[in-house]
N, CA and C of each residue as an Amber inpcrd file, in Angstrom:
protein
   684
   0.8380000  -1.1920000   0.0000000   0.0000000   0.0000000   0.0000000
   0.8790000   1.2510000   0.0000000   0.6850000   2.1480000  -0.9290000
   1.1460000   3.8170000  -0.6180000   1.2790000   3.9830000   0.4390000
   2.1740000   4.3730000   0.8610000   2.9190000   5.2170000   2.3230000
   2.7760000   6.9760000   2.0700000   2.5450000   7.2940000   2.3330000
   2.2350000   9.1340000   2.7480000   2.3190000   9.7330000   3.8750000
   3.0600000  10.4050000   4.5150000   3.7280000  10.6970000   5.5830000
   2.7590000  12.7030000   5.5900000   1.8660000  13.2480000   6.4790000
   1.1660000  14.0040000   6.8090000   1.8260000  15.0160000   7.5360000
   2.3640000  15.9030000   6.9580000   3.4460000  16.8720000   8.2350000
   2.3800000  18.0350000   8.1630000   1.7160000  18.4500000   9.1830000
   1.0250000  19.2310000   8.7380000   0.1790000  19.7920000  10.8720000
   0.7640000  21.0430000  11.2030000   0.7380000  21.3080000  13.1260000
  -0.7830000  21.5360000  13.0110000  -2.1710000  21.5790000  11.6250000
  -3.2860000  22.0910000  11.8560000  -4.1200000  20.9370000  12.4540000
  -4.0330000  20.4210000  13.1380000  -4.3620000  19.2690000  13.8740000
  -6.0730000  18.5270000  12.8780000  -6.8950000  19.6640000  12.6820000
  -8.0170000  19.5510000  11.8670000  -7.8220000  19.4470000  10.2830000
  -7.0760000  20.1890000   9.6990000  -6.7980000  19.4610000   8.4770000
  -5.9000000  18.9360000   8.6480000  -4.7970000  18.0580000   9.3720000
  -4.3600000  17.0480000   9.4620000  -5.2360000  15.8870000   9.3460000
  -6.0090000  15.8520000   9.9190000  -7.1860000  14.6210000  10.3820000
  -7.8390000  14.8760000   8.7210000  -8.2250000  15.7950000   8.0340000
  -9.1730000  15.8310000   6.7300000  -8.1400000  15.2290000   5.6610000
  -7.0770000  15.4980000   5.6350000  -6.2360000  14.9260000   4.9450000
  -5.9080000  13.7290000   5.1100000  -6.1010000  13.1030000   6.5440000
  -5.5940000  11.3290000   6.7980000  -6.7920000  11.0650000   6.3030000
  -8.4510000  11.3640000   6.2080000  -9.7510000  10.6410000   5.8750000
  -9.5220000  10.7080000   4.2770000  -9.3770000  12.1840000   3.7440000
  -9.4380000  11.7920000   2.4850000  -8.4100000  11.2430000   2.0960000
  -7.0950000  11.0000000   2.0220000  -6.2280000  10.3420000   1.2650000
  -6.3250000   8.3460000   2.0880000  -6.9790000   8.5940000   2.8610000
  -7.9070000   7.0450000   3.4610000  -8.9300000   6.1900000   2.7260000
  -9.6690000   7.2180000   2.4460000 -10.4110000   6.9340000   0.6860000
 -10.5480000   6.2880000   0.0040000  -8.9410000   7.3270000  -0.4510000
  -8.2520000   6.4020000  -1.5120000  -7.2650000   6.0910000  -2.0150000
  -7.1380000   4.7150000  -0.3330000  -6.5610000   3.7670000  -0.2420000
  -5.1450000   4.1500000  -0.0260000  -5.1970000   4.8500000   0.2370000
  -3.2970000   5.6230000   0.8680000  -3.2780000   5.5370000   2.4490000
  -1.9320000   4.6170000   2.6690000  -1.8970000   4.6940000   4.3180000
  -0.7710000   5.5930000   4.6210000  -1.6290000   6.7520000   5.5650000
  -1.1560000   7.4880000   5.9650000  -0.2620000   7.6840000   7.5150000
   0.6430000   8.1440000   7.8200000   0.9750000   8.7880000   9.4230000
   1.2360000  10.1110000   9.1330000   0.8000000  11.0370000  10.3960000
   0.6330000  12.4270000  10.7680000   1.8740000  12.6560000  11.7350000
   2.4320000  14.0220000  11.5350000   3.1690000  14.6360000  12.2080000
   3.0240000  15.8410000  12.1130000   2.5450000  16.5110000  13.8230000
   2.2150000  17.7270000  13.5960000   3.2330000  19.0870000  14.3320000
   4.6990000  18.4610000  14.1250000   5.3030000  19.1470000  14.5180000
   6.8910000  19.2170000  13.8950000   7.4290000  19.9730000  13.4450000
   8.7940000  19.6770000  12.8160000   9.8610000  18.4210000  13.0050000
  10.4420000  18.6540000  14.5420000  11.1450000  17.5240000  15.4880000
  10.5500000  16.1180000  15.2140000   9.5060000  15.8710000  14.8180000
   8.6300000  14.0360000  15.0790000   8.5800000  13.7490000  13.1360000
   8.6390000  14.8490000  12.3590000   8.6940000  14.5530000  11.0400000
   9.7690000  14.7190000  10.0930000  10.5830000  15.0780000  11.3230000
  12.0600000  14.7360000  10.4480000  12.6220000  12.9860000  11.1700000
  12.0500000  12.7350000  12.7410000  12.9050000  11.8170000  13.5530000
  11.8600000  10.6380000  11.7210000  10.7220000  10.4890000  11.7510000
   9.8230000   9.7490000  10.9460000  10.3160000   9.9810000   9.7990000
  11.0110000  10.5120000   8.9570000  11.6820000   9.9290000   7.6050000
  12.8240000   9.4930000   7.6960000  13.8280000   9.7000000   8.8300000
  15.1590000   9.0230000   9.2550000  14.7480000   7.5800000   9.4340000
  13.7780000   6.9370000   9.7490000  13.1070000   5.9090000  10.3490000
  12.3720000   4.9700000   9.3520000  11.7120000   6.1170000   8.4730000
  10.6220000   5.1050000   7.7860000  10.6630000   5.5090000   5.8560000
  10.4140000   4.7550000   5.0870000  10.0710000   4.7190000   3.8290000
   8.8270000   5.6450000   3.0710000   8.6780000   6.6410000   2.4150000
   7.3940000   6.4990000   2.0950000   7.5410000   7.3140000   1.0080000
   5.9760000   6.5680000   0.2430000   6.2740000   6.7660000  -1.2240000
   6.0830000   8.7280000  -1.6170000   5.7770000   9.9020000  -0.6380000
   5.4750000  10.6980000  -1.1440000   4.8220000  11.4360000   0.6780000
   6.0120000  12.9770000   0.6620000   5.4090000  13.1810000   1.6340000
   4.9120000  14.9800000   1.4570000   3.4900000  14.8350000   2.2990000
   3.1780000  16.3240000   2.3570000   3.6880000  16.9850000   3.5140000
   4.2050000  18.1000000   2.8770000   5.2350000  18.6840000   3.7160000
   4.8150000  20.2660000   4.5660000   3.9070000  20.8750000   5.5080000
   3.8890000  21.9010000   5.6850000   5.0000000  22.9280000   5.7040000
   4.9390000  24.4250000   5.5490000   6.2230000  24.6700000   5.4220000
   6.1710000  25.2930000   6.8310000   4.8850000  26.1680000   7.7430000
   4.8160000  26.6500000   8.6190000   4.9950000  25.7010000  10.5490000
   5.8300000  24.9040000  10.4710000   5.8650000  23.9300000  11.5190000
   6.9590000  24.5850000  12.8910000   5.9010000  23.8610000  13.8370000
   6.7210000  24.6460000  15.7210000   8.1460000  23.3970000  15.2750000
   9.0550000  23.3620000  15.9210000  10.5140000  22.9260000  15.9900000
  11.1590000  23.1140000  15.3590000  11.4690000  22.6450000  13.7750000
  11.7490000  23.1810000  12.8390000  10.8260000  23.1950000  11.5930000
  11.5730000  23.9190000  10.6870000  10.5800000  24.4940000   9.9890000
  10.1910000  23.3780000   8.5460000   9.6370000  23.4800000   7.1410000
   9.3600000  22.5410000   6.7080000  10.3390000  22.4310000   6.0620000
  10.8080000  24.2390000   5.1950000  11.9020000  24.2020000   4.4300000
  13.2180000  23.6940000   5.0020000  13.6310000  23.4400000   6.5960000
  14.4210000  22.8790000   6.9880000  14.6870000  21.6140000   7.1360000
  13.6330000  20.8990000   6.8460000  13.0630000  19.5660000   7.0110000
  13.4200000  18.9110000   5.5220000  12.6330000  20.3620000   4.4190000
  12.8950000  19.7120000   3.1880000  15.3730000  19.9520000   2.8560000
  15.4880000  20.3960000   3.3010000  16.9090000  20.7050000   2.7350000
  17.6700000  19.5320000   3.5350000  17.7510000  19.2100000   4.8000000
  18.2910000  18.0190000   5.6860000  17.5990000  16.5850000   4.4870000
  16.3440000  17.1280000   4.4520000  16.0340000  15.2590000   3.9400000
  16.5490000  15.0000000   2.4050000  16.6460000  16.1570000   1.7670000
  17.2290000  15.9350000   0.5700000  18.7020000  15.4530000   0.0170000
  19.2540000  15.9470000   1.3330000  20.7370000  15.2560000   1.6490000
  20.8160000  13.7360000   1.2820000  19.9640000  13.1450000   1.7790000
  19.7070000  11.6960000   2.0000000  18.8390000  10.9750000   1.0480000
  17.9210000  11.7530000   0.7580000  16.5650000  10.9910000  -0.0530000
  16.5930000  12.2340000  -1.2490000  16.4550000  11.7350000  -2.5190000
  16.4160000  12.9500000  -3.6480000  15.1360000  12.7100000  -4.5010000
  14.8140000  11.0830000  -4.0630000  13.8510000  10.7400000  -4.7760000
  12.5660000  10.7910000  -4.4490000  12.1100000  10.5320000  -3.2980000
  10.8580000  10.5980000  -2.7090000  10.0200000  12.0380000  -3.0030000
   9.0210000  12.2560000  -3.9630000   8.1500000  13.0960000  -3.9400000
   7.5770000  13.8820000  -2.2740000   7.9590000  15.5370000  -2.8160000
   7.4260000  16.2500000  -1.6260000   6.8640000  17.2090000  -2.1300000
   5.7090000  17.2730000  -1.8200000   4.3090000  18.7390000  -2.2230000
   4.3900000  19.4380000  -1.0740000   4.7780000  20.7140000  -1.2340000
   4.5400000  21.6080000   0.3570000   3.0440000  22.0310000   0.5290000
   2.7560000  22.3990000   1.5070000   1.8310000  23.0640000   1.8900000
   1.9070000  24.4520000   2.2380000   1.5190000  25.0630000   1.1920000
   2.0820000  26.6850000   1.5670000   0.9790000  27.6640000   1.8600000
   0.8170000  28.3750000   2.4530000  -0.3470000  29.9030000   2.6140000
  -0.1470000  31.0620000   1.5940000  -1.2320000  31.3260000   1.0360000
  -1.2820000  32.1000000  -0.2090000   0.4480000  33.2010000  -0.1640000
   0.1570000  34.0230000   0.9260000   1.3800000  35.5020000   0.8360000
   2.7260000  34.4960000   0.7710000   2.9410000  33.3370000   0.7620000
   4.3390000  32.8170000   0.7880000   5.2220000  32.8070000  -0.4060000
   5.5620000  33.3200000  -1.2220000   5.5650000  33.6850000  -2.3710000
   7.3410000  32.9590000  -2.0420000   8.0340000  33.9860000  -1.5860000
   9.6140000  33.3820000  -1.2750000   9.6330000  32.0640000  -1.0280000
   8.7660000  31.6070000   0.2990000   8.8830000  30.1880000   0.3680000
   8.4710000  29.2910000   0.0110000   7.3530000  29.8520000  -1.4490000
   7.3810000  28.6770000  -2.3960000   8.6590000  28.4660000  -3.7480000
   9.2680000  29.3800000  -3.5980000  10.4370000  29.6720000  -4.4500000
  11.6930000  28.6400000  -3.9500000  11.5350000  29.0050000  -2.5810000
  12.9550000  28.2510000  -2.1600000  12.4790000  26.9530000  -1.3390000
  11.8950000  26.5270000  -1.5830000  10.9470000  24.9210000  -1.5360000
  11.3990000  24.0940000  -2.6930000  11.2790000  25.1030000  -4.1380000
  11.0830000  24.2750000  -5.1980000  12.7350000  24.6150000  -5.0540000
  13.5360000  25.4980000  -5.1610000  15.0840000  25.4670000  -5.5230000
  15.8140000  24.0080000  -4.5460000  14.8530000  23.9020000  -3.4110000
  15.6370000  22.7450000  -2.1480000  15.6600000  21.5490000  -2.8840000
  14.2850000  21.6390000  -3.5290000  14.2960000  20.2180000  -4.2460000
  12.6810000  19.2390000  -4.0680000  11.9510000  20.4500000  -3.3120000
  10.0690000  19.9000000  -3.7560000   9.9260000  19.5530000  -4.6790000
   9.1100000  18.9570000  -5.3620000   8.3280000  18.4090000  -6.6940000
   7.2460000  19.0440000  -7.0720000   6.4810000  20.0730000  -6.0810000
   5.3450000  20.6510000  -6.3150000   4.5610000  21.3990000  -4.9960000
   4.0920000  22.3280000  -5.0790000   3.1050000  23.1750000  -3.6680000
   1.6030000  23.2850000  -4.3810000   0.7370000  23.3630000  -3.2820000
  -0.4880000  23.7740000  -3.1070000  -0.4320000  24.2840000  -2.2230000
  -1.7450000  25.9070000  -2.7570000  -1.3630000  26.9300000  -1.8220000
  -3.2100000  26.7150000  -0.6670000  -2.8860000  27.0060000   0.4680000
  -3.8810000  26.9850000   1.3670000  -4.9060000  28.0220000   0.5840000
  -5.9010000  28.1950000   1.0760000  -6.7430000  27.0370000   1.0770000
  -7.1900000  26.3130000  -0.2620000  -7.0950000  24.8370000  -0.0600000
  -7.0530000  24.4630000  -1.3020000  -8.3230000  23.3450000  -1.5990000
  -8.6520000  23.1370000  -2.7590000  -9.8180000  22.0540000  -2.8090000
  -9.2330000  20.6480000  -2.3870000  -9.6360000  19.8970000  -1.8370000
  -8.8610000  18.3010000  -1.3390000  -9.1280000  17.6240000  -3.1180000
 -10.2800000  18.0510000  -3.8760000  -9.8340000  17.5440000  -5.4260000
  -8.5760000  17.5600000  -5.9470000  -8.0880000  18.9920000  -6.1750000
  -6.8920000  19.3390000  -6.8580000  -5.5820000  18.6960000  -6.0580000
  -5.8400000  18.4680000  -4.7040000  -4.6210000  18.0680000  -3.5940000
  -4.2570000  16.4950000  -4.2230000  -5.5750000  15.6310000  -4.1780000
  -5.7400000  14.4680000  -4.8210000  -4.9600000  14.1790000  -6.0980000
  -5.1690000  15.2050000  -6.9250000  -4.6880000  14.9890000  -7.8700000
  -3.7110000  15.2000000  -8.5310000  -2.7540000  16.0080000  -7.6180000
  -1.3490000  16.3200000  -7.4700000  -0.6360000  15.2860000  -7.1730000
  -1.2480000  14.6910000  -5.8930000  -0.6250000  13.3040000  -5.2350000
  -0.5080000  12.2680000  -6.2370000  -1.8300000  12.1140000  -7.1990000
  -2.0880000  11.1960000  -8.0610000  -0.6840000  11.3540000  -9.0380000
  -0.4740000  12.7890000  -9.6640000   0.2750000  12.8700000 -10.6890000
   1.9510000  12.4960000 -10.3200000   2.0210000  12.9390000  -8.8610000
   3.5490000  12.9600000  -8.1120000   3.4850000  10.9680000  -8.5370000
   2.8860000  10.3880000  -7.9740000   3.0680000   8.9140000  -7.7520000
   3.0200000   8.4710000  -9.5450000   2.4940000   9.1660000 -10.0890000
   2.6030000   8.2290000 -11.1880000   3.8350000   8.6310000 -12.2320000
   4.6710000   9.3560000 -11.5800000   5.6350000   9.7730000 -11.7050000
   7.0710000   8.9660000 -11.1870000   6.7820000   8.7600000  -9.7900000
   7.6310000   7.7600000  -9.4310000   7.3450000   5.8220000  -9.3780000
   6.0750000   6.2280000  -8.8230000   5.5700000   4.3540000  -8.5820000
   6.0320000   4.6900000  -7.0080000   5.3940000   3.6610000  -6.6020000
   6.0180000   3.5710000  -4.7820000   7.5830000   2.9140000  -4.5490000
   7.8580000   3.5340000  -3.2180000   9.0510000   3.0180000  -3.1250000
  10.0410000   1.7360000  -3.1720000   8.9820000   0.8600000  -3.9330000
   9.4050000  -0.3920000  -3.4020000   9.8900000  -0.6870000  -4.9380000
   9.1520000   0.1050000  -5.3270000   9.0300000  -0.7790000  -7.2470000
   9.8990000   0.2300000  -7.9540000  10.0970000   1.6070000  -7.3880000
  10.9670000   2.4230000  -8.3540000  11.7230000   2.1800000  -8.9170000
  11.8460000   2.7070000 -10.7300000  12.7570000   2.0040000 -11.2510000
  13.9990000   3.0450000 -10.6830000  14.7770000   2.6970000 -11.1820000
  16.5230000   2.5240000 -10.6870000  16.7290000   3.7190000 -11.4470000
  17.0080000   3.8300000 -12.7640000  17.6260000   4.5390000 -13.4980000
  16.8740000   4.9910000 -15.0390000  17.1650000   6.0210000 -15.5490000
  17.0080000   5.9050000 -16.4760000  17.8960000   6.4480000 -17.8130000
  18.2600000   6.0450000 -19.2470000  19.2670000   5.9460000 -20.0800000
  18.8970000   6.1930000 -21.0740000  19.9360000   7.0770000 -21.8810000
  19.6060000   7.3560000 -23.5050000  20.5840000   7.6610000 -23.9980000
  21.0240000   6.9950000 -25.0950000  22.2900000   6.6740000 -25.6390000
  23.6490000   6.4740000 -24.4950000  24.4000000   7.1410000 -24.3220000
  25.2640000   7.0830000 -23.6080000  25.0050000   8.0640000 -22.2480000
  23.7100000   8.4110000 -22.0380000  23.2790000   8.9750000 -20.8940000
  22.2700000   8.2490000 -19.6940000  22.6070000   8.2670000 -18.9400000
  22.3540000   7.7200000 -17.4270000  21.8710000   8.5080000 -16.6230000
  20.4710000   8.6710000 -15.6910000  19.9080000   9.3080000 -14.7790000
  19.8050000   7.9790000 -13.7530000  20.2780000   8.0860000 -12.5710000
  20.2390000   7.6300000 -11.4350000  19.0920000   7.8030000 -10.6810000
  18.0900000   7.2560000 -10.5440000  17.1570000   8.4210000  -9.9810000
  16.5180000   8.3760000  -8.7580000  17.8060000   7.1200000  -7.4150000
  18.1950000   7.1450000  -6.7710000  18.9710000   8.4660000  -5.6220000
  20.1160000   8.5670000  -6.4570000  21.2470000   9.2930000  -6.0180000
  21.0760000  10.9060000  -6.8730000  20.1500000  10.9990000  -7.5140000
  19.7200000  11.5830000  -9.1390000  21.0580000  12.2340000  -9.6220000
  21.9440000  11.0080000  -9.5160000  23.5000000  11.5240000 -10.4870000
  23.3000000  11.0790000 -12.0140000  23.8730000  12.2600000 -13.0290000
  23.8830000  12.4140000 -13.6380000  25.0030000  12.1150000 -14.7360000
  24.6240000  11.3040000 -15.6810000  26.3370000  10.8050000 -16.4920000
  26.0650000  10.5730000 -18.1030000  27.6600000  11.4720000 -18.5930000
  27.1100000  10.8460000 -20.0280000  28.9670000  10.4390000 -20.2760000
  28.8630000   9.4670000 -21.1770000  29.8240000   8.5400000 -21.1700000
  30.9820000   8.0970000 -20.0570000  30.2840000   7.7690000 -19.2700000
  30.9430000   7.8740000 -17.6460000  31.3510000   9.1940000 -17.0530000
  31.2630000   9.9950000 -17.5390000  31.3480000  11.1510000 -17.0040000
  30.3750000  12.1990000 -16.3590000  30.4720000  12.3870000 -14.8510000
  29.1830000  13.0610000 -14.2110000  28.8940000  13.9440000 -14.3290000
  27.5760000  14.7270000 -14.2510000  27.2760000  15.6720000 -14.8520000
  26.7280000  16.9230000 -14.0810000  26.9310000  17.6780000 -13.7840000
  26.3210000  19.0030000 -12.3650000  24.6740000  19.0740000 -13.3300000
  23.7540000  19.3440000 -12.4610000  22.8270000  20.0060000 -12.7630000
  21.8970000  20.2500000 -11.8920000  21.4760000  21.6690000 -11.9140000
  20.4590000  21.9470000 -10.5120000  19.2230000  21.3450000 -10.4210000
  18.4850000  21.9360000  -9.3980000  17.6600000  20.7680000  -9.1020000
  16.5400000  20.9040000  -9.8260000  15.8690000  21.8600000 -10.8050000
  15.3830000  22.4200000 -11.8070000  15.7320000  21.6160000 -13.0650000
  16.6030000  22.0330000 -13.4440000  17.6340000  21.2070000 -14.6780000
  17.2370000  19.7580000 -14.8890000  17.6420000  19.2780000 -13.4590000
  17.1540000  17.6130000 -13.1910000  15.9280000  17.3800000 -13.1700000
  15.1410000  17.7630000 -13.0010000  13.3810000  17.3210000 -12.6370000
  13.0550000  17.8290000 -14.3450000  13.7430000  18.3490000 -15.2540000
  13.0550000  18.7220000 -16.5770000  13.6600000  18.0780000 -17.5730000
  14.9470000  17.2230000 -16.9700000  15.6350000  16.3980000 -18.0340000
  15.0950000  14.7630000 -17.8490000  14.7170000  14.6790000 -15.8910000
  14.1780000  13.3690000 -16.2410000  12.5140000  13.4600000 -16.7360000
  12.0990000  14.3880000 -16.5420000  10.2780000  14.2160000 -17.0270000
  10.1200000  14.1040000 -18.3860000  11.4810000  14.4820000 -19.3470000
  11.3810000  14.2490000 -20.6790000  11.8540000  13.3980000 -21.5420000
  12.6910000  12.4980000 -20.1730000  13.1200000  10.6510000 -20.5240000
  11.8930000  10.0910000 -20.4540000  11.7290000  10.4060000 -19.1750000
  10.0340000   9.4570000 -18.4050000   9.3020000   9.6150000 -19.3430000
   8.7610000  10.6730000 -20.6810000   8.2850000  10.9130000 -21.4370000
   8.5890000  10.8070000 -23.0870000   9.4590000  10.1080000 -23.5490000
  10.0540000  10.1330000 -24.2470000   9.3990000   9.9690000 -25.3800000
   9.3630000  10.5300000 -27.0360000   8.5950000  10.5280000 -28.0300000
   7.0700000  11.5140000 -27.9200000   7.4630000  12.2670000 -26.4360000
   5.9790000  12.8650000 -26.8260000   6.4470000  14.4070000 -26.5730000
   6.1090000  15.1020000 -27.5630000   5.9770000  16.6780000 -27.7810000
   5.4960000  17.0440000 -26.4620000   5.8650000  18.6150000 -26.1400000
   5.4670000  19.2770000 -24.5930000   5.6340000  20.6090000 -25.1960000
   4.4210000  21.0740000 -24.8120000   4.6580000  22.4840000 -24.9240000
   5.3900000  23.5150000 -23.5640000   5.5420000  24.6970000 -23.8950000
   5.9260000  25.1780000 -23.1120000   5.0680000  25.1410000 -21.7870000
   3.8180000  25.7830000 -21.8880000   2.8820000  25.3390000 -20.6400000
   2.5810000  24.2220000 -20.4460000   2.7580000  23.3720000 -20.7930000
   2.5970000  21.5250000 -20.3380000   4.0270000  21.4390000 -19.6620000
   5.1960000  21.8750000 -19.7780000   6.2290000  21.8360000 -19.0140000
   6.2580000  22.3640000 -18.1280000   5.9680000  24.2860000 -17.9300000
   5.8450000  24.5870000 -16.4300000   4.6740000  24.1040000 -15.8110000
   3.9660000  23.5420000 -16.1190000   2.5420000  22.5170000 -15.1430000
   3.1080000  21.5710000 -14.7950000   4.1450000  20.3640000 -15.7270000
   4.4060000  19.3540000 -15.0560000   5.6650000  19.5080000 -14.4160000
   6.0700000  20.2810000 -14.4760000   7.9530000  20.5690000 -13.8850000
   8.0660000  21.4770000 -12.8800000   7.4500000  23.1340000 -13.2040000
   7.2260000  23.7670000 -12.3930000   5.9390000  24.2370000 -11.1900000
   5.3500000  23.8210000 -11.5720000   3.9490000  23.4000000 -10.6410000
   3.0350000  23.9530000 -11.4900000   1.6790000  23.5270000 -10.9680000
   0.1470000  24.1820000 -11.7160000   0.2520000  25.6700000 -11.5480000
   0.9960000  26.5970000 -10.2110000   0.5520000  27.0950000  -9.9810000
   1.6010000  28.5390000 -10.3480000   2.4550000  28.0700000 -11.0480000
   3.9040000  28.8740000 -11.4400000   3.0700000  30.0020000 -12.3190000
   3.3190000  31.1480000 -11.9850000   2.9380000  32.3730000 -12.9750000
   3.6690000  33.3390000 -13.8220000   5.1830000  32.5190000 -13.6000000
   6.2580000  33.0390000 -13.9600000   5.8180000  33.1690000 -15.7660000
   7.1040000  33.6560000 -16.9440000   7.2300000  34.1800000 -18.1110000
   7.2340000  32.0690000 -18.4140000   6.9040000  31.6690000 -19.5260000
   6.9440000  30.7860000 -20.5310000   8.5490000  30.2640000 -21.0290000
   9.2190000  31.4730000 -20.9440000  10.7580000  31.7030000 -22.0890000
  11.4940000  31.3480000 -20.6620000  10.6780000  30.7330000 -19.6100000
  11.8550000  30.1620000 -18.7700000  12.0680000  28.8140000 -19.4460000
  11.3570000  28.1420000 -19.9820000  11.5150000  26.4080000 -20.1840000
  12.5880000  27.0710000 -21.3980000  12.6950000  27.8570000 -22.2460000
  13.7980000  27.7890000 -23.1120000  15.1690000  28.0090000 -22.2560000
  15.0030000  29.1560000 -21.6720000  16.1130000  29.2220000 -20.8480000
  16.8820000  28.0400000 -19.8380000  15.8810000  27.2910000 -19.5090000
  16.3870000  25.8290000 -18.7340000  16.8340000  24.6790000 -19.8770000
  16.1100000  24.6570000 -21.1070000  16.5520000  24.2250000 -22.2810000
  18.5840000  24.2850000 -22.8870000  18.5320000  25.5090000 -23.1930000
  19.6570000  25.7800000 -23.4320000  20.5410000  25.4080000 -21.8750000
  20.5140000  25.5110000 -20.6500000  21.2140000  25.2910000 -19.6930000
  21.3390000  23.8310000 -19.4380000  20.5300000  22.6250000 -19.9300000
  20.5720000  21.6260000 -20.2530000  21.8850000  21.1280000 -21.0940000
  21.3720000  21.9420000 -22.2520000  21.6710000  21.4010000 -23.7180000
  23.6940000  21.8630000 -23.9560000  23.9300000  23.1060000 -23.0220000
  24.8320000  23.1950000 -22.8210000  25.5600000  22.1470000 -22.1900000
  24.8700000  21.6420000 -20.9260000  25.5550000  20.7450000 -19.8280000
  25.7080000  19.0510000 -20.3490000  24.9450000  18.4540000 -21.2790000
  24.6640000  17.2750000 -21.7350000  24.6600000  16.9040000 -22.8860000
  24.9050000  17.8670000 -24.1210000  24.8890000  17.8880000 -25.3450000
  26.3110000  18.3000000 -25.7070000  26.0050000  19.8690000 -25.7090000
  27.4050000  20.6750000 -26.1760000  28.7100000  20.1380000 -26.0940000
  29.1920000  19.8420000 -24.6880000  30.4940000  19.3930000 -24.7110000
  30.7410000  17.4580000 -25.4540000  29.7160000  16.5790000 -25.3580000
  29.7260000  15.9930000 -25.9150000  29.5290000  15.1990000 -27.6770000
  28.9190000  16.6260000 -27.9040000  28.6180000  16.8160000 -29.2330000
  27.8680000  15.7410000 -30.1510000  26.4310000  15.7040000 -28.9200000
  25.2560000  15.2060000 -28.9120000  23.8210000  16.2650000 -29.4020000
  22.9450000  15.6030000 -29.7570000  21.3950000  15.9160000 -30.0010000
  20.3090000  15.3650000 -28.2840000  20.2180000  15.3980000 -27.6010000
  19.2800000  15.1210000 -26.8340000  17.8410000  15.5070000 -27.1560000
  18.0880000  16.7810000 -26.2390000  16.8780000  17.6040000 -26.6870000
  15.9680000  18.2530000 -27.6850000  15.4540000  17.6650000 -27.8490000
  14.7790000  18.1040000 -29.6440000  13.8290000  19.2690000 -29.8100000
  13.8520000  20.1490000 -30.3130000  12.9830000  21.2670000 -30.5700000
  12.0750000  21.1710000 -31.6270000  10.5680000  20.7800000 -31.4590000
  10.0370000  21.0750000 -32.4670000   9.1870000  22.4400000 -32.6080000
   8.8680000  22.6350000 -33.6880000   9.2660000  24.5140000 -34.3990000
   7.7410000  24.2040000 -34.0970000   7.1710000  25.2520000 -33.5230000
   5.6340000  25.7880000 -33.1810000   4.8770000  25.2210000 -32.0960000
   5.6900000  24.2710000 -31.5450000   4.7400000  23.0530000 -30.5620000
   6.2930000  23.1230000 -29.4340000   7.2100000  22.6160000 -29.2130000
   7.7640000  22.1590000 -28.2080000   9.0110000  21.7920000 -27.8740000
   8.8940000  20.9000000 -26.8390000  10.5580000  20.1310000 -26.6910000
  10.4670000  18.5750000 -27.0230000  10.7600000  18.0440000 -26.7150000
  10.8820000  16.5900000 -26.8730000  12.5660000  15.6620000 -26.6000000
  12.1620000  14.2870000 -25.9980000  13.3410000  13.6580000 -26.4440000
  12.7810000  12.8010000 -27.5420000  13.4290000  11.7770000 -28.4390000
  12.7660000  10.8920000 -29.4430000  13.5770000  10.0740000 -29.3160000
  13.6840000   8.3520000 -29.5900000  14.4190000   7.5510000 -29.2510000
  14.7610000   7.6270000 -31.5020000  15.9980000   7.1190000 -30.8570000
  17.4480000   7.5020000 -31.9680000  16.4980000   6.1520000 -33.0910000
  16.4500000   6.3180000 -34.2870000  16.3680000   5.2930000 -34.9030000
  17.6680000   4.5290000 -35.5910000  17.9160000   3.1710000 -35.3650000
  18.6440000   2.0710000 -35.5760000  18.5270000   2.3120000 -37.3520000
């Protein structure tokens, strides 16, 4: 069964969040305080955790930067309050996967969770890695390699190079990328996915004097598997 780990000090939507994600069929544990939801991921497995950012001991973003040390893979959605604008910024730079801002419909929450997991699979079954031509995503350790050689890339960089392995052969537009990469809720300019494009294409292409990333003219990005 899904593991989902509840960090969240509102004691009442703590409890609305263990019924609805109870539902459906997600077993949940609650922690409603910084100190008990960091000791609970040192401890335990789980496929995807909601993360408040406003928590008494420490805080969430402190919670998220310590656990990322250790775990790179496990999906984390913060829980943020509308005016948090900075600390949904430096959530996603730590290495979140996605925020919903208070107050939010438990539909759309659902279906974030839905999209995070079908993204990874649970922890038990995750695949390992993923490869294209002489390139390697770890997505473990999320190290990065192209002909044995490792590769720097931020934590941005990485979440938009593997969603377009995980995706491979299918066109993305620019707004289908900041929805699935940068969250639903990003209001930023469009001409960022080019700009993360080229910072890619520099880091994994250029010096190897490769094609990865494919641009198609009016529609998108793409990877495409090489034909034999």
């Amino acid at each position: 069964m899904t593991q989902i780990l509840i960090v969240e000090d509102e004691e009442k939507l703590a409890r609305v969040l263990e019924l609805e994600l109870g539902y459906e069929d997600y077993q949940t544990t609650i922690a409603t305080d910084g100190q008990r939801a960091f000791q609970l991921l040192q401890e335990n497995q789980y496929d995807l955790v909601l993360l408040d950012i406003m928590l008494p001991g420490i805080s969430g973003l402190e919670i998220l930067r310590r656990y990322r040390k250790t775990n790179t893979a496990t999906p984390i959605l913060l829980l943020t309050a509308r005016d948090e604008v900075h600390d949904k910024v430096s959530g996603l730079d730590l290495g979140a996967n996605d925020y919903i801002t208070k107050p939010f419909q438990i539909e759309e929450l659902l279906a974030r969770v839905r999209a995070q997991l079908r993204q990874t699979g649970p922890a038990n079954s995750q695949q390992d890695q993923l490869s294209y031509q002489d390139l390697t995503i770890d997505l473990q350790s999320r190290d990065v390699t192209r002909n044995g050689e490792i590769i720097d890339l931020t934590p941005r960089e990485y979440d938009l190079l593997t969603f377009l392995l995980q995706n491979k052969n299918q066109v993305f537009s620019r707004d289908q990328l900041l929805d699935k990469v940068w969250g639903f809720d990003y209001a930023g300019d469009t001409n960022v996915v080019d700009v993360y494009i080229r910072y890619i294409r520099n880091k994994i292409d250029k010096p190897f004097q490769k094609v990865t990333l494919q641009t198609v003219r009016g529609v998108g990005y793409t990877i495409k598997d090489v034909k034999q």
